[in-house]
Tab-separated table of C-alpha atoms and ligand atoms in Angstrom:
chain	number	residue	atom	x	y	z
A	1	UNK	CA	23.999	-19.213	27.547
A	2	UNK	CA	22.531	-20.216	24.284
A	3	UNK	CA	23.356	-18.553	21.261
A	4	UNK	CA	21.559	-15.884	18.928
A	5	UNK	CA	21.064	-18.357	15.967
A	6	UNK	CA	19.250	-15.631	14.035
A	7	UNK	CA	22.678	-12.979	14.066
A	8	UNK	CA	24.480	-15.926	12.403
A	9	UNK	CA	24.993	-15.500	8.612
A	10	UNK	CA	24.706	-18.361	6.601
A	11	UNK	CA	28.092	-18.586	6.274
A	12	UNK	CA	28.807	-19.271	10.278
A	13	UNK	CA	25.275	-21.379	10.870
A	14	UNK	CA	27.090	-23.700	7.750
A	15	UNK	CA	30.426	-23.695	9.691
A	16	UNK	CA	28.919	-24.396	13.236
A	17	UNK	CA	26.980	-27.437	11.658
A	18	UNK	CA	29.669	-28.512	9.731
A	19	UNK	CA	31.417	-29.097	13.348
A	20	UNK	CA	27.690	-31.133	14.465
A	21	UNK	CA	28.139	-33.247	11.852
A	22	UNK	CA	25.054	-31.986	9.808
A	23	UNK	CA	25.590	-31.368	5.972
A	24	UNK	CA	25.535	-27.821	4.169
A	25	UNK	CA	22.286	-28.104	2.778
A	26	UNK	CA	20.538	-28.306	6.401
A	27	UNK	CA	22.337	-25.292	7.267
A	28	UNK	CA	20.526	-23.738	4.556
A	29	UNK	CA	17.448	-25.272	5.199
A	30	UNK	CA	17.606	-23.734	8.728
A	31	UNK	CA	18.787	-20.001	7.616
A	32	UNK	CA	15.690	-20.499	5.324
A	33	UNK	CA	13.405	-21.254	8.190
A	34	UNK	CA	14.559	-18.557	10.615
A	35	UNK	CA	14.227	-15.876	8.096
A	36	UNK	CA	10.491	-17.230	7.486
A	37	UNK	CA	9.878	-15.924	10.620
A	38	UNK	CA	9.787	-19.470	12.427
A	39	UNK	CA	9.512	-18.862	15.841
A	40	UNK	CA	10.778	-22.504	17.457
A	41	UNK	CA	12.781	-25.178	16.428
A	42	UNK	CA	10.062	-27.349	16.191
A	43	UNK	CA	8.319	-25.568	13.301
A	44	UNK	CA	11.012	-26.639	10.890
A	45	UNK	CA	9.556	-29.798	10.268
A	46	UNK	CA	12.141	-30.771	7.719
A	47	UNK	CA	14.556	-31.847	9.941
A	48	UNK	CA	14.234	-35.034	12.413
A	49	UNK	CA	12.986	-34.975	15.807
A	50	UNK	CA	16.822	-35.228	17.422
A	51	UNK	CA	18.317	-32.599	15.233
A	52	UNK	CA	15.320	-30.322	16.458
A	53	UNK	CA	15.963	-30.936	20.560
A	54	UNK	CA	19.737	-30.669	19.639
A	55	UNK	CA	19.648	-27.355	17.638
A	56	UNK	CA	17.154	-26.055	20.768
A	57	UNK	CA	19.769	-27.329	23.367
A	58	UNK	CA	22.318	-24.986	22.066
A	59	UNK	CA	20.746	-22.043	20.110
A	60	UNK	CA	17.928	-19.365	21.116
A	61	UNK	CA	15.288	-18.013	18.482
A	62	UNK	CA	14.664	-14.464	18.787
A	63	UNK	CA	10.636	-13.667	18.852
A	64	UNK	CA	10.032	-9.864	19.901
A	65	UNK	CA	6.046	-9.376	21.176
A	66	UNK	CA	3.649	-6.937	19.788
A	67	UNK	CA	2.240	-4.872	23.095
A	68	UNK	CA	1.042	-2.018	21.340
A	69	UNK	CA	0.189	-1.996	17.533
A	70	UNK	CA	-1.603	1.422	16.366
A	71	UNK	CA	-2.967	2.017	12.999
A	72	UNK	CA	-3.657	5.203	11.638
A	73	UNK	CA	-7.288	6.135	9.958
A	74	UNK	CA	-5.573	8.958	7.650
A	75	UNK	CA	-3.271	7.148	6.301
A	76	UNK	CA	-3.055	3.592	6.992
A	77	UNK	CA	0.606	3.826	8.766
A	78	UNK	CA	1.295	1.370	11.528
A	79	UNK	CA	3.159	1.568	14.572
A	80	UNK	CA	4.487	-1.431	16.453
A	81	UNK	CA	5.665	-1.027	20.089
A	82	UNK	CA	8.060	-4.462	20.426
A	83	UNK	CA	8.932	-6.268	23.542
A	84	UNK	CA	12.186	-7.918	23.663
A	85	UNK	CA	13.121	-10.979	25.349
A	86	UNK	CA	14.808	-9.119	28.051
A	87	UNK	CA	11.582	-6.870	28.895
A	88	UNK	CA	12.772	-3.597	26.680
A	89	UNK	CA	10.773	-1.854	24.257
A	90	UNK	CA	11.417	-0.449	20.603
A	91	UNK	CA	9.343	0.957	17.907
A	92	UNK	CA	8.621	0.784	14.453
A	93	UNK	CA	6.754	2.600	11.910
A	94	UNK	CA	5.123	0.470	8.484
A	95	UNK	CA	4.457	3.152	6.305
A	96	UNK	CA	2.331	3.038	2.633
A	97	UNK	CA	4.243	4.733	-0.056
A	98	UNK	CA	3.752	4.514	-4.028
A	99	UNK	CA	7.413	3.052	-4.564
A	100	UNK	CA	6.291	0.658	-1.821
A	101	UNK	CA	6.219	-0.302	1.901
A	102	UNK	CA	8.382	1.879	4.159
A	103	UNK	CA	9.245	0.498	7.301
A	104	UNK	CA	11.343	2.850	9.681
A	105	UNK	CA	12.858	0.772	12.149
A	106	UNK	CA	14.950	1.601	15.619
A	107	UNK	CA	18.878	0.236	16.090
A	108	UNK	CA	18.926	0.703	19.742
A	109	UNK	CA	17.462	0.690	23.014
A	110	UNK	CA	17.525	4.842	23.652
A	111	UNK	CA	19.892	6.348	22.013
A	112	UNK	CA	22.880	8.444	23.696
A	113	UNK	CA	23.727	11.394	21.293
A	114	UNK	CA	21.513	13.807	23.593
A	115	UNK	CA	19.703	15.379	20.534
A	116	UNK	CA	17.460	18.255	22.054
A	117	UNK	CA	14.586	17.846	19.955
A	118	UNK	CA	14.312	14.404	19.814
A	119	UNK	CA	12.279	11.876	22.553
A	120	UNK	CA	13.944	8.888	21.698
A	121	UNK	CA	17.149	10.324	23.626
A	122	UNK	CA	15.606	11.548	26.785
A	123	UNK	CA	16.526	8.671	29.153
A	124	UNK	CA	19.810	7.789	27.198
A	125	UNK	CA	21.368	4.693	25.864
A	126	UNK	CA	20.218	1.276	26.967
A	127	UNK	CA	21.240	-0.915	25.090
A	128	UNK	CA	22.524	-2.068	21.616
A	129	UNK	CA	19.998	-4.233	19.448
A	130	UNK	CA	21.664	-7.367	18.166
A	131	UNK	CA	21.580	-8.397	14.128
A	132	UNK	CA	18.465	-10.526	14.760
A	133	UNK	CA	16.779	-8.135	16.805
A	134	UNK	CA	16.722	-5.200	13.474
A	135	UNK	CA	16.044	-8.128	11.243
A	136	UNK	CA	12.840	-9.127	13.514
A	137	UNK	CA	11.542	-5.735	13.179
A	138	UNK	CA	10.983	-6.270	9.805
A	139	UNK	CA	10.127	-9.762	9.162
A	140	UNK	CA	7.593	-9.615	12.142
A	141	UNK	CA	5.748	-6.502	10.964
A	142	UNK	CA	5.499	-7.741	7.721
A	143	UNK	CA	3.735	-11.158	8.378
A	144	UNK	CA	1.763	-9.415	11.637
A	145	UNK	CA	0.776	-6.778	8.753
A	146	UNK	CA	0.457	-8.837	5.489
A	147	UNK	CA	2.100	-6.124	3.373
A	148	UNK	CA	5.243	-6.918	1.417
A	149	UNK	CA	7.605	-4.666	2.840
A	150	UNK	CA	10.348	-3.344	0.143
A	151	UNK	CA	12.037	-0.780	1.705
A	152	UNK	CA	13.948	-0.105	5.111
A	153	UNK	CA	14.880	3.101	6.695
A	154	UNK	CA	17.548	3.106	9.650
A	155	UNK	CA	15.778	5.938	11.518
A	156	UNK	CA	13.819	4.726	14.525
A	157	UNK	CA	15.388	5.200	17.798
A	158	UNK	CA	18.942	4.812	18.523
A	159	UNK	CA	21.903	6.042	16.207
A	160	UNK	CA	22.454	2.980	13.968
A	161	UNK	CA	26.345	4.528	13.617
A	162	UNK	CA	26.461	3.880	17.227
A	163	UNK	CA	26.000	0.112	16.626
A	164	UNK	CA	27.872	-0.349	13.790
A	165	UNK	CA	29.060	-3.721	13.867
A	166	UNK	CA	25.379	-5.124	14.450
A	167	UNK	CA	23.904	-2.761	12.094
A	168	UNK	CA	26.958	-3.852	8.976
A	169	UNK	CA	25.496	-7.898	10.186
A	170	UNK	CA	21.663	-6.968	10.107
A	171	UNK	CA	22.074	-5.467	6.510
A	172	UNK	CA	24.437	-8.571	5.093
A	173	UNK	CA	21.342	-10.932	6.586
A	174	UNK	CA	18.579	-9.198	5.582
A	175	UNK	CA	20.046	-8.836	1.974
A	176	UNK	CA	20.690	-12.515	1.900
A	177	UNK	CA	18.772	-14.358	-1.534
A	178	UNK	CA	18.148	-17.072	0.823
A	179	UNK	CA	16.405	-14.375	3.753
A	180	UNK	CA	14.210	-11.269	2.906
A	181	UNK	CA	16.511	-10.255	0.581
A	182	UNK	CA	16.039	-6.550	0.340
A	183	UNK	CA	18.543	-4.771	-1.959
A	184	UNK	CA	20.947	-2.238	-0.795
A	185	UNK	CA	19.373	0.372	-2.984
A	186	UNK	CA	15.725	0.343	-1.010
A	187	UNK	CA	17.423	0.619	2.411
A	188	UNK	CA	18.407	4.000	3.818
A	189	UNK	CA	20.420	4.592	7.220
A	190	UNK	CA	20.675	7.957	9.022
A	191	UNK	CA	22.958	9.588	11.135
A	192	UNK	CA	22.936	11.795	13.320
A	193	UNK	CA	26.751	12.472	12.125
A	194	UNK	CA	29.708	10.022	13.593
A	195	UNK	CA	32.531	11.431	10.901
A	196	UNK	CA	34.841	7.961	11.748
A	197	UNK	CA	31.770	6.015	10.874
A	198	UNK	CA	30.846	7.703	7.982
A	199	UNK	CA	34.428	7.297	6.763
A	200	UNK	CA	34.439	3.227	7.530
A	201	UNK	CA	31.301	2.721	5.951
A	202	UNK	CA	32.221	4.314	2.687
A	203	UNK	CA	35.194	2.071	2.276
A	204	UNK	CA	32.364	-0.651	2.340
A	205	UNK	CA	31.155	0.945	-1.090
A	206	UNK	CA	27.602	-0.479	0.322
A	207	UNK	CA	25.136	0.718	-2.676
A	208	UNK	CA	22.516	2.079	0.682
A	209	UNK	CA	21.500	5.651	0.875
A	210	UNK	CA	23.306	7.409	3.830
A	211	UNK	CA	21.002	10.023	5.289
A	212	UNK	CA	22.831	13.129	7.428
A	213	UNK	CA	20.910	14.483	10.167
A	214	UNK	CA	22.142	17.818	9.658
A	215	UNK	CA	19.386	20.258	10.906
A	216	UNK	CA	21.846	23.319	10.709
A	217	UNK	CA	24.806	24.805	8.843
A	218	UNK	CA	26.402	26.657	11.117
A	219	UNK	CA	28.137	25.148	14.891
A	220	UNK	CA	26.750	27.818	16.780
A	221	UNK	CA	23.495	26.743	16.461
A	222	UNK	CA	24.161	22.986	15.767
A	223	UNK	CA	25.679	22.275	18.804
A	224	UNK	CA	23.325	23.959	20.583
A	225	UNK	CA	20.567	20.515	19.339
A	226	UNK	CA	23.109	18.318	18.987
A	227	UNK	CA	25.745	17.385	20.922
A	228	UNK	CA	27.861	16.055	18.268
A	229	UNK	CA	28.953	18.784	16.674
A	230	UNK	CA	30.802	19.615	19.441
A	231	UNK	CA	33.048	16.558	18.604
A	232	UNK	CA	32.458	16.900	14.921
A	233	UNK	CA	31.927	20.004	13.437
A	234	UNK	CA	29.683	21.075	10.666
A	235	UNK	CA	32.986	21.397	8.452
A	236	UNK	CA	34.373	18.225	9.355
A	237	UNK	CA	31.204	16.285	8.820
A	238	UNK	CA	30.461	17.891	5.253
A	239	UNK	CA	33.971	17.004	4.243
A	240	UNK	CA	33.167	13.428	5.102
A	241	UNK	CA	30.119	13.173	3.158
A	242	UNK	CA	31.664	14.376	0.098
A	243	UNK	CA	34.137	12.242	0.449
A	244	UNK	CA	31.511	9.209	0.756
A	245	UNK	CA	29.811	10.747	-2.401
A	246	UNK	CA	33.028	10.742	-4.493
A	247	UNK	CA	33.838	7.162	-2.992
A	248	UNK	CA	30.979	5.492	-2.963
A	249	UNK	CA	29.376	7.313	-6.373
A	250	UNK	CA	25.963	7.718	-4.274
A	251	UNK	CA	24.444	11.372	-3.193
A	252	UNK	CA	24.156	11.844	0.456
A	253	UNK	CA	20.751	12.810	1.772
A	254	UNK	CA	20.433	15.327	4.466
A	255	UNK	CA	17.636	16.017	6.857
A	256	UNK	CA	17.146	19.296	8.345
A	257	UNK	CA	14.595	19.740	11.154
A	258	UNK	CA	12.926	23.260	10.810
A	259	UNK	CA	12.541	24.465	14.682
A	260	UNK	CA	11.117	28.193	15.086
A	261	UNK	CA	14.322	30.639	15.755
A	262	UNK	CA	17.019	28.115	15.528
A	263	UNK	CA	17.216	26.579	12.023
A	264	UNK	CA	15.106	28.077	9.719
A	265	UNK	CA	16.540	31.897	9.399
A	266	UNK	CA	17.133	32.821	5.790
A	267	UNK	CA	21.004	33.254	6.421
A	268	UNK	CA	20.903	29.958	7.429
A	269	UNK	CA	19.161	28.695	4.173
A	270	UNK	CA	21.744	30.255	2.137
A	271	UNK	CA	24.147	29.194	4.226
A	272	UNK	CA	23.273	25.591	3.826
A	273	UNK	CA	22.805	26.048	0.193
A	274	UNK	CA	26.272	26.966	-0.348
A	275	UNK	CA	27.877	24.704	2.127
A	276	UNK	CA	26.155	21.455	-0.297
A	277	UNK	CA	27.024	22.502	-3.597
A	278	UNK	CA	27.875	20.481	-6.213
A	279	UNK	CA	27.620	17.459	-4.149
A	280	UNK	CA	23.985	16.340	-5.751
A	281	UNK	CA	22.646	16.710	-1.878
A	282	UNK	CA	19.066	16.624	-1.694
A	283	UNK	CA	17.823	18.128	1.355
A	284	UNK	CA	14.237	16.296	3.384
A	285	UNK	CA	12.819	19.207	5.527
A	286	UNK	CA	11.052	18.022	8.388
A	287	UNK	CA	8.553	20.087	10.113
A	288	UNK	CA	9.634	19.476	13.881
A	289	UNK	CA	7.250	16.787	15.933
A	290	UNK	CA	6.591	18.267	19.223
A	291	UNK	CA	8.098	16.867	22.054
A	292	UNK	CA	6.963	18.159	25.404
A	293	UNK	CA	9.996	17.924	27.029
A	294	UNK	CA	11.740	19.737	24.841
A	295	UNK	CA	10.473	23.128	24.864
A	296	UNK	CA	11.315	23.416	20.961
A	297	UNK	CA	8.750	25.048	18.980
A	298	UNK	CA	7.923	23.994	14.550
A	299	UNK	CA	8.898	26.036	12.355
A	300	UNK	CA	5.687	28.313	10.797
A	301	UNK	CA	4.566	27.408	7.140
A	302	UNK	CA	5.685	30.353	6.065
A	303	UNK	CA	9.554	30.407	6.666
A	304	UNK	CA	9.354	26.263	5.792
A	305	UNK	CA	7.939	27.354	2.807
A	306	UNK	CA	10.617	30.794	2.369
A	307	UNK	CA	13.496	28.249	3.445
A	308	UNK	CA	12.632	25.797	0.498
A	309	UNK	CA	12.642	28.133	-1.899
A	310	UNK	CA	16.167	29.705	-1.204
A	311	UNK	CA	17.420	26.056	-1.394
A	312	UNK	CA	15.932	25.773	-4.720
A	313	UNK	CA	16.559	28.979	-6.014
A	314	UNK	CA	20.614	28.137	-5.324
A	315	UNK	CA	20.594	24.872	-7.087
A	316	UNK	CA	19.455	22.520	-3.496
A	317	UNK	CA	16.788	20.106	-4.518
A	318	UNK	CA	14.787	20.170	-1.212
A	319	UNK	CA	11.231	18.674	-0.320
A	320	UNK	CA	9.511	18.686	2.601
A	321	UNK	CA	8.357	15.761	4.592
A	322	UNK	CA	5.181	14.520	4.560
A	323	UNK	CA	3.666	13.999	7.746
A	324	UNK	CA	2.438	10.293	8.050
A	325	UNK	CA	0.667	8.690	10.719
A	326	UNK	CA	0.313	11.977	12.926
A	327	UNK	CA	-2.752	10.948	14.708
A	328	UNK	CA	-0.895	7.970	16.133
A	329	UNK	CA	2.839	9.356	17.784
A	330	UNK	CA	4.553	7.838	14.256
A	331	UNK	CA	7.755	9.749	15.277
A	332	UNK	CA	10.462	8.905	16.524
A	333	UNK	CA	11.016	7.515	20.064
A	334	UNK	CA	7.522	8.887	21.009
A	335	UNK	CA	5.290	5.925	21.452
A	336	UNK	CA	8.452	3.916	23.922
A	337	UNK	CA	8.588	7.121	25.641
A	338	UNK	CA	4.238	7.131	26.515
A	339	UNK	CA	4.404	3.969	27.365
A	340	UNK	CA	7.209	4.356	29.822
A	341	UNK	CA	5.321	6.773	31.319
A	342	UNK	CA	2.622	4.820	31.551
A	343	UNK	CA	4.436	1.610	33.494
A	344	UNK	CA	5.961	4.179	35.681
A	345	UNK	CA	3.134	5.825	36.778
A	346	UNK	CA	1.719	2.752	37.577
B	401	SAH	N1	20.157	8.719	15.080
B	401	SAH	C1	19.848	8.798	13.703
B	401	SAH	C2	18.525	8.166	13.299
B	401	SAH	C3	17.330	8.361	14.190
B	401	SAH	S1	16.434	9.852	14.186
B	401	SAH	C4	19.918	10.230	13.237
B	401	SAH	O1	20.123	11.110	14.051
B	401	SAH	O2	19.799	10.468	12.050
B	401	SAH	C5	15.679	10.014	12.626
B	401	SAH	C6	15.487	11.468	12.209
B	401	SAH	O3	14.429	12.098	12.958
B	401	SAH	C7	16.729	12.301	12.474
B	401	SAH	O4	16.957	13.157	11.392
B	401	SAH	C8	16.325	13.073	13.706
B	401	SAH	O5	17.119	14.205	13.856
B	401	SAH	C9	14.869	13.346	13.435
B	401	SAH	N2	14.087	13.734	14.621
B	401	SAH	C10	14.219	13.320	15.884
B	401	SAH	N3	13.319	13.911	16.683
B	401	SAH	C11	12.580	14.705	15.901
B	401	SAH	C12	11.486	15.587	16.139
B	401	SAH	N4	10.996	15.759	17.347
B	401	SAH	N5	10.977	16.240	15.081
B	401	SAH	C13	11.475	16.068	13.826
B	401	SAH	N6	12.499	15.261	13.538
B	401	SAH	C14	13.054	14.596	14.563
């Protein structure tokens, strides 16, 4: 089987060429090329003919295929629906913000934390993504688009925790001077909440923002969404991200999903107010998307709006997520999941 040149940092493409015979600089001049978005061998036409067919003999070059692109008329958001080489499908979301362009992009293939709100978990885990495959996602969108993209968030489908190894690669090549090179600061990864993770990825000291998906403050009704509090607890997970606050000097970000009757009681605001304190937590409500399957209802304006202002009135700076791209699926998972649907019924 070939190999993935694309997952290969600079570092290793210098090392493996080193071993072909083939000076540093080329190995550069290659790393340059893939991260350009070059699509074959053949387009990197500063290397000879024979280096070309030899570099095709023993690597592959990752290329994912647009089969659905959606733009939205409110807003200007764009969806891509990606096909990868072995016939799966992920999403991501290109989003128009005034600190820049957002993309949102997906870390696995399903996901299998079993969230109940969420469509991106409904037919579980198939696979991991590899480095090249999250770094595709955004070079590809942003020459299919033309906008300069600035700023990544880990939260398309999958649980980028869950592919940690892959995920720690994608963000050392896609920070690379010599590749996009996107700062830590403008890239965000969320979590559903894998404590052990957490932990290991503070030691990095990685100047990212980590997002929690928290969604409630007490394990009664967490567990009852999300299957991971049931291996670790609200407590547990809190402790964790203070712990990554104090080590890592950066505020944790939480995001709490307001469903009707299970997370948005005024107990539980206060609640969550005091369980963040003095940790400079900002809380992102979301108003919950939908999902058919799921049977979970939004939250009214009202109690969003009630909710908001307990948080603030204890000392939680909170703010409430503006809905992009709602006339075309934008969230999470739901765009694989229609077209699924569609190839099965078919
Ligand atoms: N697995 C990671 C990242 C992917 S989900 C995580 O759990 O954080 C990105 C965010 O969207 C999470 O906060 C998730 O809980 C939320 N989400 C998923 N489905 C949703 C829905 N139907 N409505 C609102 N938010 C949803």
């Amino acid at each position: 089987m070939k190999q993935d040149i694309k997952s290969m940092t600079l570092y290793e493409i210098t090392q493996a060429f080193a071993e072909l015979g083939e000076p540093k600089f080329r190995a550069k001049q290659v790393f340059v090329w893939l991260h350009k978005g070059v699509t074959s061998f053949d387009e990197m036409t500063n290397l000879s003919k024979p280096l070309r067919e030899k570099l095709d003999s023993i690597y592959t070059i990752t290329a994912p295929k647009i089969v659905r692109k959606q733009v939205s008329k409110l807003d200007g958001t764009i969806k891509y629906l990606w096909q990868l080489h072995d016939g799966n499908c992920v999403e991501s979301v290109v989003m128009q913000y005034h600190h820049g362009n957002t993309i949102c992009i997906s870390s696995e293939v399903g996901c299998p934390m079993g969230c109940k709100f969420c469509a991106s978990t409904l037919g579980g885990l198939v696979r991991r993504l590899e480095p090249s495959e999250l770094l595709d996602q955004v070079m590809f969108a942003q020459i299919d688009s033309g906008m300069p993209i600035s700023n990544i968030v880990l939260m398309g489908i999958g649980e980028p925790l869950d592919n940690f190894e892959n995920v720690m690669r994608f963000l050392e090549l896609v920070n690379s001077p010599d590749g996009l090179n996107i700062g830590m600061r403008h890239i965000s990864l969320s979590t559903c909440g894998l404590v052990d993770k957490i932990r290991i990825l503070a030691e990095k000291k990685l100047q990212l923002t980590l997002s929690v998906s928290l969604h409630s403050p007490d394990d009664e009704s967490r567990s009852k969404i999300m299957p991971v509090n049931k291996r670790w607890p609200v407590d547990e997970l809190l402790a964790a991200c203070r712990d990554y606050y104090e080590i890592t000097g950066r505020r944790v970000s939480f995001e709490y999903t307001m469903i009707d009757g299970v997370s948005d009681s005024e107990e539980q605001a206060r609640m969550l107010a005091k369980k963040l304190s003095g940790m400079g937590a900002h809380v992102n409500m979301i108003p919950l998307n939908t999902v058919e399957e799921t049977g979970l209802k939004t939250s009214s304006r009202q109690s969003i709006a009630k909710f908001q202002k307990i948080l603030e009135d204890n000392g939680i700076t909170a703010t409430v997520r503006r809905t992009l791209g709602s006339d075309i699926d934008a969230s999470c998972g739901q765009l694989r999941r229609k077209y699924q649907k569609t190839q099965e019924g078919e």
